[in-house]
């Protein structure tokens, strides 16, 4: 059987007697028009390697395989592995399955130590943590095209004008160009979640700040946004307060929400002397 001959996703789920489980954050995309659009937005091409977290019934996996890419899919719910093994066969082995928790799997090793993109309709309960791991950990994806709850997507792409601007926006945008590329209503999923979703595409910057600056940035943004209503002289007290701000050329009377990426980078550098 080839990819084109596979049964519709609903039929595959029925045949394997599979129901969504809330504890695994399972909300499936069963419309291949939507998953193909996500694969297009991910700009994945023949010969690329893609790491997918949570293939579930394999709708997004099918769309990624149709591009000619090699897909390494990490799935925690072992019930889906027989169905996914059929998909792997239909794709002539271009789909490799890893059973496990994506929080614990070494993405680089899973990809076979070749450069890889990450594309995923993420399980909501671990989505933000996985993004932080890919942004700051040893596995450096070539790009990330990720479905989040809309509220989390907004926090990733927010700028100083937005209520959603905070730590996640600063860390994500210092390291990557990040933009929302697709909005999806809850009804696009089976079963529908309580909230809307959005796909964010993140492309790492060519010349990111070194790891010690990023570690300092994490400390500064944690303190500044931990008390976001306070002036920086007070929220950053433990890191040097007003003196630190002056060293960084930032007004000590300002609040975190008005400090842009360059401002936070200046504060992070100032903490290192
Ligand atoms: N990709 C499928 C789709 O779009 O229809 C399923 C997406 S569903 C939102 C999330 C998937 O991630 C489920 O298949 C779930 O079992 C899996 N999952 C949940 N937690 C996981 C984890 N920690 N590691 C790997 N997979 C996980």
PDB file of C-alpha atoms and ligand atoms in Angstrom:
ATOM      1  CA  UNK A   1       0.000   0.000   0.000  1.00  0.00           C
ATOM      2  CA  UNK A   2       1.272   3.517  -0.832  1.00  0.00           C
ATOM      3  CA  UNK A   3       0.560   6.769   1.058  1.00  0.00           C
ATOM      4  CA  UNK A   4      -2.171   7.647  -1.460  1.00  0.00           C
ATOM      5  CA  UNK A   5      -3.994   4.334  -0.802  1.00  0.00           C
ATOM      6  CA  UNK A   6      -4.238   4.746   2.990  1.00  0.00           C
ATOM      7  CA  UNK A   7      -7.781   4.805   4.400  1.00  0.00           C
ATOM      8  CA  UNK A   8      -9.242   8.085   5.760  1.00  0.00           C
ATOM      9  CA  UNK A   9      -7.956   8.882   9.265  1.00  0.00           C
ATOM     10  CA  UNK A  10     -11.355   8.317  10.932  1.00  0.00           C
ATOM     11  CA  UNK A  11     -11.497   4.846   9.400  1.00  0.00           C
ATOM     12  CA  UNK A  12      -7.950   4.060  10.560  1.00  0.00           C
ATOM     13  CA  UNK A  13      -8.882   5.139  14.119  1.00  0.00           C
ATOM     14  CA  UNK A  14     -12.016   2.963  14.062  1.00  0.00           C
ATOM     15  CA  UNK A  15     -10.163  -0.036  12.676  1.00  0.00           C
ATOM     16  CA  UNK A  16      -7.633   0.173  15.504  1.00  0.00           C
ATOM     17  CA  UNK A  17     -10.375   0.933  18.049  1.00  0.00           C
ATOM     18  CA  UNK A  18      -8.648   4.160  19.175  1.00  0.00           C
ATOM     19  CA  UNK A  19     -10.297   6.945  21.189  1.00  0.00           C
ATOM     20  CA  UNK A  20      -8.675  10.221  22.249  1.00  0.00           C
ATOM     21  CA  UNK A  21      -7.368  10.366  25.827  1.00  0.00           C
ATOM     22  CA  UNK A  22      -7.458  13.650  27.707  1.00  0.00           C
ATOM     23  CA  UNK A  23      -4.452  12.772  29.864  1.00  0.00           C
ATOM     24  CA  UNK A  24      -2.252  12.728  26.727  1.00  0.00           C
ATOM     25  CA  UNK A  25      -3.608  16.089  25.483  1.00  0.00           C
ATOM     26  CA  UNK A  26      -5.113  14.360  22.454  1.00  0.00           C
ATOM     27  CA  UNK A  27      -6.999  16.628  20.032  1.00  0.00           C
ATOM     28  CA  UNK A  28      -6.614  15.231  16.539  1.00  0.00           C
ATOM     29  CA  UNK A  29      -6.496  16.885  13.136  1.00  0.00           C
ATOM     30  CA  UNK A  30      -8.382  14.485  10.889  1.00  0.00           C
ATOM     31  CA  UNK A  31      -8.726  16.815   7.869  1.00  0.00           C
ATOM     32  CA  UNK A  32      -5.782  16.252   5.534  1.00  0.00           C
ATOM     33  CA  UNK A  33      -6.371  19.636   3.861  1.00  0.00           C
ATOM     34  CA  UNK A  34      -5.435  21.266   7.163  1.00  0.00           C
ATOM     35  CA  UNK A  35      -2.417  19.055   7.850  1.00  0.00           C
ATOM     36  CA  UNK A  36      -1.151  19.575   4.275  1.00  0.00           C
ATOM     37  CA  UNK A  37      -1.417  23.325   4.795  1.00  0.00           C
ATOM     38  CA  UNK A  38       0.680  23.045   7.981  1.00  0.00           C
ATOM     39  CA  UNK A  39       3.298  20.988   6.099  1.00  0.00           C
ATOM     40  CA  UNK A  40       3.411  23.719   3.400  1.00  0.00           C
ATOM     41  CA  UNK A  41       3.743  26.458   6.029  1.00  0.00           C
ATOM     42  CA  UNK A  42       6.599  24.477   7.603  1.00  0.00           C
ATOM     43  CA  UNK A  43       8.459  24.726   4.283  1.00  0.00           C
ATOM     44  CA  UNK A  44       9.531  21.104   4.507  1.00  0.00           C
ATOM     45  CA  UNK A  45      10.952  19.575   1.326  1.00  0.00           C
ATOM     46  CA  UNK A  46      12.013  16.233  -0.136  1.00  0.00           C
ATOM     47  CA  UNK A  47      15.087  14.872   1.634  1.00  0.00           C
ATOM     48  CA  UNK A  48      14.636  17.023   4.774  1.00  0.00           C
ATOM     49  CA  UNK A  49      14.536  15.395   8.210  1.00  0.00           C
ATOM     50  CA  UNK A  50      11.585  16.348  10.416  1.00  0.00           C
ATOM     51  CA  UNK A  51      11.094  15.522  14.081  1.00  0.00           C
ATOM     52  CA  UNK A  52       7.383  15.339  14.929  1.00  0.00           C
ATOM     53  CA  UNK A  53       6.182  15.159  18.523  1.00  0.00           C
ATOM     54  CA  UNK A  54       2.939  13.265  19.071  1.00  0.00           C
ATOM     55  CA  UNK A  55       1.944  11.831  15.672  1.00  0.00           C
ATOM     56  CA  UNK A  56      -1.193  10.220  17.199  1.00  0.00           C
ATOM     57  CA  UNK A  57      -3.351   8.955  14.309  1.00  0.00           C
ATOM     58  CA  UNK A  58      -0.798  10.383  11.854  1.00  0.00           C
ATOM     59  CA  UNK A  59      -2.685  13.116   9.950  1.00  0.00           C
ATOM     60  CA  UNK A  60       0.167  15.621  10.119  1.00  0.00           C
ATOM     61  CA  UNK A  61       2.671  12.771   9.689  1.00  0.00           C
ATOM     62  CA  UNK A  62       1.034  11.759   6.399  1.00  0.00           C
ATOM     63  CA  UNK A  63       1.202  15.351   5.111  1.00  0.00           C
ATOM     64  CA  UNK A  64       4.882  15.614   6.082  1.00  0.00           C
ATOM     65  CA  UNK A  65       5.677  12.280   4.384  1.00  0.00           C
ATOM     66  CA  UNK A  66       3.885  13.432   1.224  1.00  0.00           C
ATOM     67  CA  UNK A  67       6.496  16.197   0.864  1.00  0.00           C
ATOM     68  CA  UNK A  68       9.177  13.510   0.486  1.00  0.00           C
ATOM     69  CA  UNK A  69      10.733  14.289   3.870  1.00  0.00           C
ATOM     70  CA  UNK A  70      12.050  11.717   6.330  1.00  0.00           C
ATOM     71  CA  UNK A  71      10.043  11.892   9.561  1.00  0.00           C
ATOM     72  CA  UNK A  72      11.121  10.830  13.047  1.00  0.00           C
ATOM     73  CA  UNK A  73       7.969  10.746  15.178  1.00  0.00           C
ATOM     74  CA  UNK A  74       8.049  10.590  18.997  1.00  0.00           C
ATOM     75  CA  UNK A  75       4.820   9.245  20.521  1.00  0.00           C
ATOM     76  CA  UNK A  76       4.157   8.605  24.207  1.00  0.00           C
ATOM     77  CA  UNK A  77       0.874   6.724  23.768  1.00  0.00           C
ATOM     78  CA  UNK A  78       1.857   3.226  22.671  1.00  0.00           C
ATOM     79  CA  UNK A  79      -1.733   2.441  21.507  1.00  0.00           C
ATOM     80  CA  UNK A  80      -0.968   4.375  18.292  1.00  0.00           C
ATOM     81  CA  UNK A  81       2.150   2.454  17.294  1.00  0.00           C
ATOM     82  CA  UNK A  82       0.473  -0.343  15.235  1.00  0.00           C
ATOM     83  CA  UNK A  83      -1.456   2.249  13.190  1.00  0.00           C
ATOM     84  CA  UNK A  84       1.724   4.310  12.731  1.00  0.00           C
ATOM     85  CA  UNK A  85       3.684   1.196  11.710  1.00  0.00           C
ATOM     86  CA  UNK A  86       1.251   0.812   8.764  1.00  0.00           C
ATOM     87  CA  UNK A  87       2.001   4.411   7.823  1.00  0.00           C
ATOM     88  CA  UNK A  88       5.736   3.738   7.997  1.00  0.00           C
ATOM     89  CA  UNK A  89       5.296   0.772   5.639  1.00  0.00           C
ATOM     90  CA  UNK A  90       3.274   2.889   3.192  1.00  0.00           C
ATOM     91  CA  UNK A  91       6.075   5.490   3.230  1.00  0.00           C
ATOM     92  CA  UNK A  92       8.775   2.923   2.432  1.00  0.00           C
ATOM     93  CA  UNK A  93      10.398   3.344   5.831  1.00  0.00           C
ATOM     94  CA  UNK A  94      10.768   7.151   5.643  1.00  0.00           C
ATOM     95  CA  UNK A  95       8.837   7.260   8.937  1.00  0.00           C
ATOM     96  CA  UNK A  96      10.832   6.217  12.012  1.00  0.00           C
ATOM     97  CA  UNK A  97       8.914   5.754  15.243  1.00  0.00           C
ATOM     98  CA  UNK A  98      10.249   6.480  18.701  1.00  0.00           C
ATOM     99  CA  UNK A  99       8.051   5.407  21.608  1.00  0.00           C
ATOM    100  CA  UNK A 100       8.603   7.724  24.560  1.00  0.00           C
ATOM    101  CA  UNK A 101       8.164  11.074  26.264  1.00  0.00           C
ATOM    102  CA  UNK A 102       9.408  13.906  24.037  1.00  0.00           C
ATOM    103  CA  UNK A 103      10.526  15.769  27.191  1.00  0.00           C
ATOM    104  CA  UNK A 104      13.044  12.987  27.828  1.00  0.00           C
ATOM    105  CA  UNK A 105      14.025  11.978  24.280  1.00  0.00           C
ATOM    106  CA  UNK A 106      17.222  13.534  22.869  1.00  0.00           C
ATOM    107  CA  UNK A 107      15.885  15.131  19.666  1.00  0.00           C
ATOM    108  CA  UNK A 108      19.287  15.329  17.957  1.00  0.00           C
ATOM    109  CA  UNK A 109      19.988  11.647  18.589  1.00  0.00           C
ATOM    110  CA  UNK A 110      16.462  10.662  17.487  1.00  0.00           C
ATOM    111  CA  UNK A 111      17.041  12.572  14.229  1.00  0.00           C
ATOM    112  CA  UNK A 112      20.255  10.575  13.709  1.00  0.00           C
ATOM    113  CA  UNK A 113      22.496  13.578  14.370  1.00  0.00           C
ATOM    114  CA  UNK A 114      21.533  15.292  11.112  1.00  0.00           C
ATOM    115  CA  UNK A 115      20.041  18.821  10.979  1.00  0.00           C
ATOM    116  CA  UNK A 116      16.276  18.593  11.465  1.00  0.00           C
ATOM    117  CA  UNK A 117      13.115  20.671  11.442  1.00  0.00           C
ATOM    118  CA  UNK A 118      10.489  20.241  14.153  1.00  0.00           C
ATOM    119  CA  UNK A 119       6.820  20.192  13.144  1.00  0.00           C
ATOM    120  CA  UNK A 120       4.118  19.296  15.653  1.00  0.00           C
ATOM    121  CA  UNK A 121       0.540  19.702  16.775  1.00  0.00           C
ATOM    122  CA  UNK A 122       1.821  19.813  20.341  1.00  0.00           C
ATOM    123  CA  UNK A 123       0.162  18.264  23.373  1.00  0.00           C
ATOM    124  CA  UNK A 124      -0.906  21.415  25.255  1.00  0.00           C
ATOM    125  CA  UNK A 125       0.291  20.282  28.678  1.00  0.00           C
ATOM    126  CA  UNK A 126       3.964  20.096  27.624  1.00  0.00           C
ATOM    127  CA  UNK A 127       4.057  22.486  24.636  1.00  0.00           C
ATOM    128  CA  UNK A 128       5.710  25.460  26.323  1.00  0.00           C
ATOM    129  CA  UNK A 129       8.321  23.303  28.067  1.00  0.00           C
ATOM    130  CA  UNK A 130       9.216  21.570  24.793  1.00  0.00           C
ATOM    131  CA  UNK A 131       9.634  24.943  23.074  1.00  0.00           C
ATOM    132  CA  UNK A 132      11.957  26.179  25.861  1.00  0.00           C
ATOM    133  CA  UNK A 133      13.984  22.948  25.563  1.00  0.00           C
ATOM    134  CA  UNK A 134      14.400  23.420  21.794  1.00  0.00           C
ATOM    135  CA  UNK A 135      15.260  27.116  22.203  1.00  0.00           C
ATOM    136  CA  UNK A 136      17.857  26.691  24.924  1.00  0.00           C
ATOM    137  CA  UNK A 137      18.876  23.016  24.950  1.00  0.00           C
ATOM    138  CA  UNK A 138      21.477  21.035  22.998  1.00  0.00           C
ATOM    139  CA  UNK A 139      19.105  20.005  20.148  1.00  0.00           C
ATOM    140  CA  UNK A 140      18.970  23.007  17.791  1.00  0.00           C
ATOM    141  CA  UNK A 141      16.189  22.551  15.207  1.00  0.00           C
ATOM    142  CA  UNK A 142      16.571  24.235  11.781  1.00  0.00           C
ATOM    143  CA  UNK A 143      13.030  25.561  12.214  1.00  0.00           C
ATOM    144  CA  UNK A 144       9.996  24.905  14.407  1.00  0.00           C
ATOM    145  CA  UNK A 145       6.410  24.944  13.140  1.00  0.00           C
ATOM    146  CA  UNK A 146       4.250  24.333  16.169  1.00  0.00           C
ATOM    147  CA  UNK A 147       0.554  24.287  17.047  1.00  0.00           C
ATOM    148  CA  UNK A 148      -0.211  25.844  20.443  1.00  0.00           C
ATOM    149  CA  UNK A 149      -3.259  27.094  22.273  1.00  0.00           C
ATOM    150  CA  UNK A 150      -3.883  30.552  20.799  1.00  0.00           C
ATOM    151  CA  UNK A 151      -3.082  32.166  24.168  1.00  0.00           C
ATOM    152  CA  UNK A 152       0.388  30.571  24.203  1.00  0.00           C
ATOM    153  CA  UNK A 153       0.990  31.442  20.525  1.00  0.00           C
ATOM    154  CA  UNK A 154       0.172  35.075  21.389  1.00  0.00           C
ATOM    155  CA  UNK A 155       2.677  35.002  24.253  1.00  0.00           C
ATOM    156  CA  UNK A 156       5.429  33.807  21.871  1.00  0.00           C
ATOM    157  CA  UNK A 157       4.954  36.490  19.194  1.00  0.00           C
ATOM    158  CA  UNK A 158       3.904  39.420  21.461  1.00  0.00           C
ATOM    159  CA  UNK A 159       5.699  42.771  21.325  1.00  0.00           C
ATOM    160  CA  UNK A 160       5.950  45.552  23.903  1.00  0.00           C
ATOM    161  CA  UNK A 161       2.519  46.871  22.896  1.00  0.00           C
ATOM    162  CA  UNK A 162       0.737  43.641  23.830  1.00  0.00           C
ATOM    163  CA  UNK A 163      -0.641  42.396  27.156  1.00  0.00           C
ATOM    164  CA  UNK A 164       0.806  38.973  26.284  1.00  0.00           C
ATOM    165  CA  UNK A 165       4.381  40.360  26.193  1.00  0.00           C
ATOM    166  CA  UNK A 166       6.550  38.589  28.749  1.00  0.00           C
ATOM    167  CA  UNK A 167       9.408  36.128  29.279  1.00  0.00           C
ATOM    168  CA  UNK A 168       8.353  33.709  26.562  1.00  0.00           C
ATOM    169  CA  UNK A 169       8.230  36.491  23.926  1.00  0.00           C
ATOM    170  CA  UNK A 170      11.646  37.851  24.904  1.00  0.00           C
ATOM    171  CA  UNK A 171      13.459  34.488  24.978  1.00  0.00           C
ATOM    172  CA  UNK A 172      11.728  33.244  21.786  1.00  0.00           C
ATOM    173  CA  UNK A 173      12.358  36.414  19.781  1.00  0.00           C
ATOM    174  CA  UNK A 174      15.934  36.992  20.913  1.00  0.00           C
ATOM    175  CA  UNK A 175      16.732  33.517  19.577  1.00  0.00           C
ATOM    176  CA  UNK A 176      14.318  33.228  16.639  1.00  0.00           C
ATOM    177  CA  UNK A 177      12.215  35.083  14.125  1.00  0.00           C
ATOM    178  CA  UNK A 178       8.742  34.072  15.285  1.00  0.00           C
ATOM    179  CA  UNK A 179       5.396  34.586  13.629  1.00  0.00           C
ATOM    180  CA  UNK A 180       1.879  33.200  13.738  1.00  0.00           C
ATOM    181  CA  UNK A 181       1.220  31.577  10.364  1.00  0.00           C
ATOM    182  CA  UNK A 182      -2.214  30.000  10.900  1.00  0.00           C
ATOM    183  CA  UNK A 183      -5.210  30.310  13.224  1.00  0.00           C
ATOM    184  CA  UNK A 184      -7.497  27.352  13.834  1.00  0.00           C
ATOM    185  CA  UNK A 185     -10.850  27.239  15.649  1.00  0.00           C
ATOM    186  CA  UNK A 186     -11.454  24.580  18.303  1.00  0.00           C
ATOM    187  CA  UNK A 187     -13.899  22.775  15.987  1.00  0.00           C
ATOM    188  CA  UNK A 188     -11.057  21.866  13.602  1.00  0.00           C
ATOM    189  CA  UNK A 189      -9.957  19.225  16.155  1.00  0.00           C
ATOM    190  CA  UNK A 190     -11.436  15.876  17.231  1.00  0.00           C
ATOM    191  CA  UNK A 191     -12.406  16.092  20.039  1.00  0.00           C
ATOM    192  CA  UNK A 192     -12.486  19.922  20.098  1.00  0.00           C
ATOM    193  CA  UNK A 193     -10.463  21.525  22.921  1.00  0.00           C
ATOM    194  CA  UNK A 194     -11.977  24.370  24.978  1.00  0.00           C
ATOM    195  CA  UNK A 195      -9.905  27.063  23.254  1.00  0.00           C
ATOM    196  CA  UNK A 196      -8.750  28.138  19.789  1.00  0.00           C
ATOM    197  CA  UNK A 197      -5.286  27.250  18.482  1.00  0.00           C
ATOM    198  CA  UNK A 198      -2.616  28.798  16.295  1.00  0.00           C
ATOM    199  CA  UNK A 199       0.493  27.636  14.459  1.00  0.00           C
ATOM    200  CA  UNK A 200       3.692  29.568  15.165  1.00  0.00           C
ATOM    201  CA  UNK A 201       6.758  29.263  12.932  1.00  0.00           C
ATOM    202  CA  UNK A 202      10.104  29.958  14.595  1.00  0.00           C
ATOM    203  CA  UNK A 203      13.331  30.201  12.610  1.00  0.00           C
ATOM    204  CA  UNK A 204      16.524  30.466  14.689  1.00  0.00           C
ATOM    205  CA  UNK A 205      18.586  33.601  14.078  1.00  0.00           C
ATOM    206  CA  UNK A 206      21.874  33.137  12.262  1.00  0.00           C
ATOM    207  CA  UNK A 207      23.904  34.854  14.976  1.00  0.00           C
ATOM    208  CA  UNK A 208      22.219  34.264  18.357  1.00  0.00           C
ATOM    209  CA  UNK A 209      23.675  35.625  21.620  1.00  0.00           C
ATOM    210  CA  UNK A 210      25.987  33.182  23.457  1.00  0.00           C
ATOM    211  CA  UNK A 211      24.670  30.817  26.140  1.00  0.00           C
ATOM    212  CA  UNK A 212      25.875  32.940  29.106  1.00  0.00           C
ATOM    213  CA  UNK A 213      23.875  35.931  27.836  1.00  0.00           C
ATOM    214  CA  UNK A 214      20.781  33.754  27.351  1.00  0.00           C
ATOM    215  CA  UNK A 215      21.150  32.374  30.890  1.00  0.00           C
ATOM    216  CA  UNK A 216      21.434  35.967  32.195  1.00  0.00           C
ATOM    217  CA  UNK A 217      18.425  36.964  30.063  1.00  0.00           C
ATOM    218  CA  UNK A 218      16.398  34.181  31.679  1.00  0.00           C
ATOM    219  CA  UNK A 219      17.306  35.507  35.150  1.00  0.00           C
ATOM    220  CA  UNK A 220      16.539  39.133  34.253  1.00  0.00           C
ATOM    221  CA  UNK A 221      13.199  38.396  32.548  1.00  0.00           C
ATOM    222  CA  UNK A 222      12.141  36.069  35.404  1.00  0.00           C
ATOM    223  CA  UNK A 223      12.738  38.874  37.929  1.00  0.00           C
ATOM    224  CA  UNK A 224      11.335  41.711  35.791  1.00  0.00           C
ATOM    225  CA  UNK A 225       8.134  39.947  34.684  1.00  0.00           C
ATOM    226  CA  UNK A 226       7.758  38.153  38.047  1.00  0.00           C
ATOM    227  CA  UNK A 227       6.767  41.583  39.400  1.00  0.00           C
ATOM    228  CA  UNK A 228       5.641  43.222  36.185  1.00  0.00           C
ATOM    229  CA  UNK A 229       3.716  46.057  37.872  1.00  0.00           C
ATOM    230  CA  UNK A 230       6.829  47.217  39.736  1.00  0.00           C
ATOM    231  CA  UNK A 231       9.510  49.564  38.424  1.00  0.00           C
ATOM    232  CA  UNK A 232      12.720  47.839  37.341  1.00  0.00           C
ATOM    233  CA  UNK A 233      14.722  49.445  40.161  1.00  0.00           C
ATOM    234  CA  UNK A 234      12.590  47.369  42.513  1.00  0.00           C
ATOM    235  CA  UNK A 235      11.821  44.189  40.506  1.00  0.00           C
ATOM    236  CA  UNK A 236      15.520  43.822  39.578  1.00  0.00           C
ATOM    237  CA  UNK A 237      16.762  44.665  43.085  1.00  0.00           C
ATOM    238  CA  UNK A 238      18.464  41.313  43.659  1.00  0.00           C
ATOM    239  CA  UNK A 239      20.368  41.701  40.364  1.00  0.00           C
ATOM    240  CA  UNK A 240      21.553  45.262  40.984  1.00  0.00           C
ATOM    241  CA  UNK A 241      18.356  47.375  40.786  1.00  0.00           C
ATOM    242  CA  UNK A 242      18.790  51.018  39.742  1.00  0.00           C
ATOM    243  CA  UNK A 243      22.540  50.703  39.295  1.00  0.00           C
ATOM    244  CA  UNK A 244      22.129  47.786  36.899  1.00  0.00           C
ATOM    245  CA  UNK A 245      19.543  49.740  34.890  1.00  0.00           C
ATOM    246  CA  UNK A 246      21.845  52.742  34.617  1.00  0.00           C
ATOM    247  CA  UNK A 247      24.728  50.546  33.495  1.00  0.00           C
ATOM    248  CA  UNK A 248      22.448  49.128  30.777  1.00  0.00           C
ATOM    249  CA  UNK A 249      21.168  52.584  29.761  1.00  0.00           C
ATOM    250  CA  UNK A 250      17.587  51.732  30.820  1.00  0.00           C
ATOM    251  CA  UNK A 251      15.369  53.970  32.968  1.00  0.00           C
ATOM    252  CA  UNK A 252      15.078  52.435  36.471  1.00  0.00           C
ATOM    253  CA  UNK A 253      11.525  53.825  36.638  1.00  0.00           C
ATOM    254  CA  UNK A 254      10.387  51.781  33.627  1.00  0.00           C
ATOM    255  CA  UNK A 255       8.337  48.591  33.971  1.00  0.00           C
ATOM    256  CA  UNK A 256       9.180  45.291  32.265  1.00  0.00           C
ATOM    257  CA  UNK A 257       6.323  45.533  29.752  1.00  0.00           C
ATOM    258  CA  UNK A 258       7.903  48.530  27.932  1.00  0.00           C
ATOM    259  CA  UNK A 259      11.432  47.126  27.638  1.00  0.00           C
ATOM    260  CA  UNK A 260      12.127  45.790  24.153  1.00  0.00           C
ATOM    261  CA  UNK A 261      14.448  42.937  23.149  1.00  0.00           C
ATOM    262  CA  UNK A 262      17.506  45.197  22.856  1.00  0.00           C
ATOM    263  CA  UNK A 263      16.758  46.632  26.305  1.00  0.00           C
ATOM    264  CA  UNK A 264      16.552  43.200  27.925  1.00  0.00           C
ATOM    265  CA  UNK A 265      19.754  42.131  26.182  1.00  0.00           C
ATOM    266  CA  UNK A 266      21.496  45.236  27.546  1.00  0.00           C
ATOM    267  CA  UNK A 267      20.257  44.401  31.059  1.00  0.00           C
ATOM    268  CA  UNK A 268      21.406  40.783  30.687  1.00  0.00           C
ATOM    269  CA  UNK A 269      24.879  41.887  29.550  1.00  0.00           C
ATOM    270  CA  UNK A 270      25.081  44.373  32.428  1.00  0.00           C
ATOM    271  CA  UNK A 271      24.530  41.589  34.988  1.00  0.00           C
ATOM    272  CA  UNK A 272      27.679  39.871  33.648  1.00  0.00           C
ATOM    273  CA  UNK A 273      29.868  42.870  34.433  1.00  0.00           C
TER     274      UNK A 273
HETATM  275  N1  LIG B   1      -0.362  14.925  15.575  1.00  0.00           N
HETATM  276  C1  LIG B   1      -1.701  14.425  15.869  1.00  0.00           C
HETATM  277  C2  LIG B   1      -2.725  15.242  15.140  1.00  0.00           C
HETATM  278  O1  LIG B   1      -2.401  16.382  14.772  1.00  0.00           O
HETATM  279  O2  LIG B   1      -3.853  14.766  14.967  1.00  0.00           O
HETATM  280  C3  LIG B   1      -1.981  14.381  17.377  1.00  0.00           C
HETATM  281  C4  LIG B   1      -1.839  15.689  18.103  1.00  0.00           C
HETATM  282  S1  LIG B   1      -2.388  15.638  19.794  1.00  0.00           S
HETATM  283  C5  LIG B   1      -2.694  17.367  20.066  1.00  0.00           C
HETATM  284  C6  LIG B   1      -0.905  15.403  20.764  1.00  0.00           C
HETATM  285  C7  LIG B   1      -0.197  14.079  20.579  1.00  0.00           C
HETATM  286  O3  LIG B   1       0.975  14.083  21.401  1.00  0.00           O
HETATM  287  C8  LIG B   1      -0.978  12.852  20.963  1.00  0.00           C
HETATM  288  O4  LIG B   1      -0.781  11.846  20.023  1.00  0.00           O
HETATM  289  C9  LIG B   1      -0.360  12.421  22.317  1.00  0.00           C
HETATM  290  O5  LIG B   1      -0.472  11.041  22.596  1.00  0.00           O
HETATM  291  C10 LIG B   1       1.077  12.853  22.130  1.00  0.00           C
HETATM  292  N2  LIG B   1       1.813  13.153  23.381  1.00  0.00           N
HETATM  293  C11 LIG B   1       1.317  13.685  24.539  1.00  0.00           C
HETATM  294  N3  LIG B   1       2.310  13.894  25.421  1.00  0.00           N
HETATM  295  C12 LIG B   1       3.464  13.503  24.805  1.00  0.00           C
HETATM  296  C13 LIG B   1       4.829  13.491  25.193  1.00  0.00           C
HETATM  297  N4  LIG B   1       5.213  13.933  26.404  1.00  0.00           N
HETATM  298  N5  LIG B   1       5.746  12.992  24.327  1.00  0.00           N
HETATM  299  C14 LIG B   1       5.363  12.539  23.094  1.00  0.00           C
HETATM  300  N6  LIG B   1       4.082  12.545  22.674  1.00  0.00           N
HETATM  301  C15 LIG B   1       3.143  13.021  23.505  1.00  0.00           C
END
